[in-house]
Amino acid sequence: MKRFFTYLRSAVAQLDQDYSACRRAAKIDGAERVIVDSSALHCPVCFCIFTSAPFILNCGHSFCQNCVKKLVENSYSEHSAIFECPMCRQVTSSEAHFTKNYLADALLHSICEITQNEKESSVDSNLRISFQLISRKFLEEQEKNSILREKYKEERVRSRRYLIFLIMESALLVGSAFLYKLLYRKAWDIIRDCGFPVVPSEHWLFGNLNIMKSYSTHWQLCKLTRKYGRTYGLMQGSHPIIVTSDPKIIYQICIKQFHLFHSRTMDPNGPHPDISYEVHEFAARGERWKRIRSLTSKAISNENLRKLFYIMHDSVNHFIMDLENEITYSKVLDLHPRFQKLTFDIISRCCMGRPYSCQHDDANLKLLLKKFSPLQSFHLSFLFTWCLPDLKWILLIYAKLCLCFRAAFHLDIDPLVTYTNYLRKVISMNIINQDRSSFLYFMKCVEDKKWDKWEVDADRPCHLSSMQIIQKLTPGEIINQCRFLTSAGFDTTANTVVYLIYLLAKNRKKQEKLYQEIAMLDEITFDSIQHLNYLHCAIMEALRLFPHASLLQSRACVQQCKIGPYTFKKDVGVIFDTWSLHYDEEIWGSDVREFKPDRFLNCTTIQKRNWMAFGTGPRQCIGMRFAMLEIKIIICSLLKKFSFHEIENMNEVDFTNELPYALLGKIKFSAPYNIRLKE
């Protein structure tokens, strides 16, 4: 038995070959599971855990390198070259080649890796591993600290730059404010010594712009007229404006001295009236205005209106048919949007030559209603152009960039731009309708795509009566003229119809008298409708009480002049306070607030001259006759089928305190106007 164990030890000792030991260690590393006795991992002499590969003796026992050296040095044998194994007392030669125990070394490395990969460990018994973890954490924190230092340096440099930029911006703002104050003072001086009172500015930057760009401007102007008189001045941003309701001054400006006031007040947000390629009649001035006006007037002559009458009547008949299908004695309808659809259908057919009626879900009407909705607020850039007109080009570039950005990302763009693109697409087809009575046909007949000789500086006196015009229109002028006629011609007409029906419902005797006149007609024709004098007077009286488009009437002085006691300097704007003029008791009598169509049956010359619902003079609204004919057809067709009645418990409106525009949303007409129709 003893010989067997001696043989076994010698067999284990033969495993001292490096190659064989490394191969066994590799097998252990590749094993999925290894069970190890903890006593095999520490030295049996010093009881320390092996920190490196131990030495294995011939007997098979492993010791750390320090203990083997001590055994060799402290040998008590007579021969110093031999020593005994502490475990089995087997004699071993110190000159023999000691083999490293690669098996134990592989186990130690595996245990260290497992210990390092553990996420949660209670107490780390290996100080070396703990030191490595702490060192790694320290390096990470040191790296974070260096990153924070770099960020701090960058922020410090950035804060210095921002401070410099802030100082420069503050200096620029202060300088701009000072410069603006000088320009504002210069503009203020234009109207300060002109002989009329000046309304104090409510804001150092915007002046009285909040008055001029609000939805109650007409009413606020009436209050200012009662306070400052018929003629006074105010600041519209940096633009000096003169407001007047004096009949003599208005007559001089619009008729007698028209050559000095042929231009309207220039809108800084609009195109230049002289050099821009796309300008409509309302924005043009001088020779260009007369050319566009003269060529467009042919489409609204009495001869052509006779042809357009059947188109208007056809659209109104479709409207009456739809109304008969919807209305009942107990049902209340919202008629105002229906009138908007009707008037837009009429103006679209007459302008573009569309042969059929379309009064349901018109996409173009939705665009215009969205653009001109009272809920639409003025954009900030719109206000700043009135205050800083010299920076207009910057804001225009900004607006074009915004338009390109919105188009690229399919965002909502300006509805008016969308409508203009639609008109440009339709007109560019070069299709002239068979119906030669459309407005577009007359304008396409004088179109010249290559002509560009319209650029004439009109900022000067122009005697237009003796001026010869060129029979040509540019494509841009045609597009903008069509847009102007369709957008300006539908809502104003619809509002007039609504106001007239409201007044007729409140004055049943006047309505009955008008009905008796209309009932005399066997058929509504162009000739027969011209003889309805009381209807004509009723429309004029409704527009006298509600001149809702009067805020568009303005003029610009192109040369300094004197009218009466007042001086009008160059570039000053003039706005007519039509509401105060139409409610002037000296002109219309003490019953000025009553609805009396009879006053126009025998009206005086002064009353005719001061009725300004469509303006007065050469720049009177070009669509006046068209609108009057359209309103007459609508009222005649309605009164032949229906009568207008007030809804019970209707709130009375005091026009001395309430805004007449409030009727469009506050008082209901058959929903928005407290009126119902009876067949």
Coordinates of N, CA and C in Angstrom, one line a residue, residues 261-376:
F261 N -54.4 115.3 -54.6 CA -54.8 114.2 -53.7 C -55.2 113.0 -54.5
H262 N -54.5 112.7 -55.6 CA -55.0 111.6 -56.4 C -54.5 110.2 -55.9
S263 N -53.7 110.2 -54.8 CA -53.2 109.0 -54.3 C -53.9 108.7 -52.9
R264 N -54.1 107.4 -52.7 CA -54.6 107.0 -51.4 C -53.4 106.9 -50.4
T265 N -53.7 106.9 -49.1 CA -52.7 106.8 -48.1 C -51.9 105.5 -48.4
M266 N -50.6 105.5 -48.5 CA -49.9 104.3 -48.9 C -49.8 103.4 -47.7
D267 N -50.0 102.1 -47.9 CA -49.9 101.1 -46.9 C -48.5 100.6 -46.9
P268 N -47.7 100.7 -45.8 CA -46.3 100.3 -45.8 C -46.2 98.8 -45.9
N269 N -47.3 98.0 -45.7 CA -47.2 96.6 -45.9 C -47.6 96.1 -47.3
G270 N -48.0 97.0 -48.1 CA -48.4 96.7 -49.5 C -47.3 97.0 -50.5
P271 N -47.5 96.6 -51.7 CA -46.5 96.9 -52.8 C -46.4 98.4 -53.1
H272 N -45.3 98.8 -53.7 CA -45.2 100.2 -54.1 C -46.1 100.5 -55.2
P273 N -46.9 101.6 -55.1 CA -47.9 101.9 -56.2 C -47.3 102.2 -57.5
D274 N -46.0 102.6 -57.6 CA -45.4 103.0 -58.9 C -44.6 101.9 -59.5
I275 N -43.7 101.3 -58.8 CA -42.7 100.4 -59.3 C -43.0 98.9 -59.2
S276 N -44.0 98.5 -58.4 CA -44.3 97.1 -58.2 C -45.0 96.6 -59.5
Y277 N -44.7 95.3 -59.8 CA -45.2 94.7 -61.0 C -46.7 94.3 -60.7
E278 N -47.1 94.0 -59.5 CA -48.4 93.5 -59.2 C -49.1 94.6 -58.3
V279 N -50.0 95.4 -58.9 CA -50.7 96.4 -58.2 C -52.1 96.4 -58.7
H280 N -53.1 96.6 -57.8 CA -54.5 96.7 -58.3 C -54.9 98.2 -58.2
E281 N -56.1 98.5 -58.7 CA -56.6 99.8 -58.8 C -56.6 100.6 -57.5
F282 N -57.0 99.9 -56.4 CA -57.2 100.6 -55.1 C -55.9 101.1 -54.6
A283 N -54.7 100.4 -54.9 CA -53.4 100.8 -54.4 C -52.7 101.7 -55.3
A284 N -53.1 101.7 -56.6 CA -52.3 102.5 -57.6 C -52.6 104.0 -57.4
R285 N -51.8 104.8 -58.1 CA -52.0 106.3 -58.1 C -51.5 106.9 -59.4
G286 N -51.9 108.1 -59.6 CA -51.5 108.9 -60.8 C -51.9 108.2 -62.1
E287 N -51.0 108.2 -63.1 CA -51.3 107.7 -64.4 C -51.6 106.2 -64.4
R288 N -51.0 105.5 -63.5 CA -51.2 104.0 -63.5 C -52.6 103.8 -62.9
W289 N -53.1 104.5 -62.0 CA -54.4 104.4 -61.5 C -55.5 104.7 -62.6
K290 N -55.3 105.7 -63.3 CA -56.2 106.1 -64.3 C -56.3 105.0 -65.4
R291 N -55.1 104.4 -65.8 CA -55.1 103.4 -66.8 C -55.8 102.2 -66.4
I292 N -55.6 101.7 -65.1 CA -56.3 100.5 -64.7 C -57.7 100.7 -64.5
R293 N -58.1 101.9 -64.0 CA -59.5 102.3 -63.7 C -60.2 102.4 -65.1
S294 N -59.7 103.0 -66.1 CA -60.3 103.2 -67.3 C -60.6 101.9 -68.0
L295 N -59.6 101.0 -68.0 CA -59.7 99.7 -68.7 C -60.7 98.8 -68.0
T296 N -60.8 98.9 -66.6 CA -61.7 98.0 -65.9 C -63.1 98.6 -66.0
S297 N -63.3 99.9 -66.1 CA -64.6 100.5 -66.1 C -65.4 100.0 -67.3
K298 N -64.8 99.6 -68.4 CA -65.5 99.1 -69.5 C -66.3 97.9 -69.2
A299 N -65.8 97.1 -68.2 CA -66.5 95.9 -67.8 C -67.7 96.2 -66.9
I300 N -67.8 97.4 -66.4 CA -68.9 97.7 -65.5 C -69.7 98.8 -66.1
S301 N -69.7 99.0 -67.4 CA -70.6 99.9 -68.0 C -72.0 99.5 -68.0
N302 N -72.9 100.4 -68.3 CA -74.4 100.0 -68.3 C -74.6 99.0 -69.4
E303 N -73.9 99.0 -70.5 CA -74.2 98.1 -71.5 C -73.8 96.7 -71.1
N304 N -72.6 96.6 -70.4 CA -72.2 95.2 -69.9 C -73.0 94.8 -68.7
L305 N -73.4 95.7 -67.8 CA -74.2 95.3 -66.7 C -75.6 94.7 -67.2
R306 N -76.1 95.2 -68.3 CA -77.3 94.6 -68.8 C -77.1 93.1 -69.2
K307 N -75.9 92.8 -69.7 CA -75.5 91.4 -70.0 C -75.3 90.5 -68.7
L308 N -74.7 91.2 -67.7 CA -74.4 90.5 -66.4 C -75.7 90.3 -65.6
F309 N -76.7 91.0 -65.9 CA -78.0 91.0 -65.1 C -78.5 89.5 -65.0
Y310 N -78.4 88.8 -66.1 CA -79.0 87.4 -66.1 C -78.2 86.5 -65.3
I311 N -76.9 86.7 -65.2 CA -76.0 85.9 -64.3 C -76.4 86.2 -62.8
M312 N -76.6 87.5 -62.5 CA -77.0 87.8 -61.1 C -78.3 87.2 -60.8
H313 N -79.3 87.3 -61.7 CA -80.6 86.8 -61.4 C -80.6 85.3 -61.3
D314 N -79.8 84.6 -62.1 CA -79.7 83.2 -62.0 C -79.2 82.7 -60.6
S315 N -78.2 83.4 -60.1 CA -77.6 83.0 -58.8 C -78.6 83.3 -57.7
V316 N -79.4 84.5 -57.8 CA -80.4 84.8 -56.8 C -81.5 83.8 -56.8
N317 N -81.9 83.3 -58.0 CA -82.9 82.3 -58.1 C -82.5 81.0 -57.4
H318 N -81.2 80.6 -57.6 CA -80.7 79.4 -56.9 C -80.8 79.6 -55.4
F319 N -80.4 80.8 -54.9 CA -80.5 81.2 -53.5 C -81.9 81.1 -53.0
I320 N -82.9 81.6 -53.7 CA -84.3 81.5 -53.2 C -84.8 80.1 -53.2
M321 N -84.4 79.3 -54.1 CA -84.8 77.9 -54.1 C -84.3 77.2 -52.9
D322 N -83.0 77.4 -52.6 CA -82.4 76.7 -51.4 C -83.1 77.3 -50.1
L323 N -83.4 78.5 -50.1 CA -84.0 79.1 -48.9 C -85.4 78.6 -48.7
E324 N -86.2 78.4 -49.8 CA -87.5 77.8 -49.6 C -87.5 76.4 -49.1
N325 N -86.4 75.6 -49.4 CA -86.3 74.3 -49.0 C -85.9 74.2 -47.5
E326 N -85.3 75.2 -47.0 CA -84.8 75.2 -45.6 C -85.7 75.9 -44.6
I327 N -86.4 77.0 -45.0 CA -87.1 77.8 -44.1 C -88.4 77.2 -43.7
T328 N -88.8 77.4 -42.4 CA -90.1 77.0 -41.9 C -90.5 78.1 -40.9
Y329 N -91.8 78.1 -40.5 CA -92.2 79.1 -39.6 C -91.6 79.0 -38.2
S330 N -91.2 77.8 -37.9 CA -90.6 77.6 -36.5 C -89.0 77.5 -36.6
K331 N -88.5 77.4 -37.8 CA -87.0 77.3 -37.9 C -86.4 78.6 -38.1
V332 N -85.3 78.9 -37.4 CA -84.5 80.1 -37.6 C -83.2 79.8 -38.3
L333 N -83.0 80.6 -39.3 CA -81.8 80.4 -40.2 C -80.8 81.5 -40.0
D334 N -79.5 81.2 -40.1 CA -78.5 82.2 -40.1 C -78.3 82.7 -41.5
L335 N -78.8 83.8 -41.8 CA -78.9 84.3 -43.2 C -77.6 85.1 -43.6
H336 N -76.9 85.6 -42.7 CA -75.7 86.4 -43.1 C -74.7 85.6 -43.8
P337 N -74.2 84.4 -43.3 CA -73.3 83.7 -44.2 C -73.9 83.2 -45.5
R338 N -75.2 83.0 -45.5 CA -75.8 82.6 -46.8 C -75.7 83.8 -47.8
F339 N -75.9 85.0 -47.3 CA -75.8 86.2 -48.2 C -74.3 86.3 -48.7
Q340 N -73.4 86.0 -47.8 CA -72.0 86.0 -48.2 C -71.7 85.0 -49.4
K341 N -72.3 83.8 -49.2 CA -72.1 82.8 -50.3 C -72.7 83.3 -51.6
L342 N -73.9 83.9 -51.5 CA -74.6 84.4 -52.7 C -73.8 85.5 -53.4
T343 N -73.4 86.5 -52.6 CA -72.7 87.6 -53.2 C -71.3 87.2 -53.8
F344 N -70.6 86.3 -53.1 CA -69.4 85.8 -53.7 C -69.6 85.0 -54.9
D345 N -70.7 84.2 -55.0 CA -71.0 83.5 -56.2 C -71.3 84.4 -57.3
I346 N -72.0 85.5 -57.1 CA -72.3 86.5 -58.2 C -71.0 87.2 -58.7
I347 N -70.2 87.7 -57.7 CA -69.0 88.4 -58.2 C -68.0 87.5 -58.8
S348 N -67.9 86.2 -58.4 CA -67.0 85.3 -59.0 C -67.4 84.9 -60.4
R349 N -68.7 84.7 -60.6 CA -69.2 84.4 -62.0 C -69.0 85.6 -62.9
C350 N -69.3 86.8 -62.4 CA -69.2 88.0 -63.3 C -67.8 88.3 -63.6
C351 N -66.9 88.1 -62.6 CA -65.5 88.5 -62.8 C -64.7 87.4 -63.6
M352 N -64.9 86.1 -63.3 CA -64.1 85.1 -63.9 C -64.8 84.4 -65.1
G353 N -66.1 84.7 -65.3 CA -66.9 84.1 -66.4 C -67.3 82.7 -66.1
R354 N -67.5 82.3 -64.8 CA -67.9 80.9 -64.5 C -69.4 80.8 -64.9
P355 N -69.7 79.7 -65.7 CA -71.1 79.6 -66.2 C -72.1 79.1 -65.2
Y356 N -71.7 78.5 -64.1 CA -72.7 77.8 -63.2 C -72.6 78.5 -61.8
S357 N -73.6 78.2 -61.1 CA -73.7 78.8 -59.7 C -73.1 77.8 -58.7
C358 N -72.4 78.3 -57.7 CA -71.8 77.4 -56.7 C -71.8 78.2 -55.4
Q359 N -72.9 77.8 -54.6 CA -73.1 78.5 -53.3 C -72.9 77.6 -52.1
H360 N -72.3 76.4 -52.3 CA -72.1 75.5 -51.3 C -70.6 75.0 -51.2
D361 N -70.0 75.2 -50.1 CA -68.6 74.8 -49.8 C -67.7 75.3 -50.9
D362 N -67.7 76.6 -51.1 CA -66.7 77.2 -52.0 C -65.4 77.4 -51.3
A363 N -64.3 76.7 -51.7 CA -63.0 76.8 -51.0 C -62.5 78.2 -51.1
N364 N -62.6 78.9 -52.1 CA -62.1 80.3 -52.2 C -62.8 81.2 -51.2
L365 N -64.1 81.1 -51.1 CA -64.8 81.9 -50.1 C -64.3 81.6 -48.7
K366 N -64.0 80.4 -48.4 CA -63.5 80.0 -47.0 C -62.1 80.7 -46.8
L367 N -61.3 80.8 -47.9 CA -60.0 81.4 -47.7 C -60.2 82.9 -47.4
L368 N -61.1 83.6 -48.1 CA -61.3 85.0 -47.9 C -61.9 85.3 -46.5
L369 N -62.8 84.4 -46.1 CA -63.5 84.6 -44.8 C -62.4 84.4 -43.7
K370 N -61.5 83.5 -43.9 CA -60.5 83.3 -42.9 C -59.5 84.4 -42.9
K371 N -59.2 85.0 -44.0 CA -58.3 86.1 -44.1 C -58.9 87.4 -43.4
F372 N -60.1 87.7 -43.7 CA -60.8 88.9 -43.2 C -61.6 88.7 -42.0
S373 N -61.4 87.6 -41.3 CA -62.2 87.4 -40.1 C -61.9 88.4 -39.0
P374 N -62.9 88.9 -38.3 CA -62.7 89.8 -37.2 C -61.8 89.3 -36.1
L375 N -61.7 87.9 -36.0 CA -60.9 87.3 -35.0 C -59.4 87.3 -35.4
Q376 N -59.1 87.6 -36.6 CA -57.7 87.7 -37.0 C -57.1 88.9 -36.4

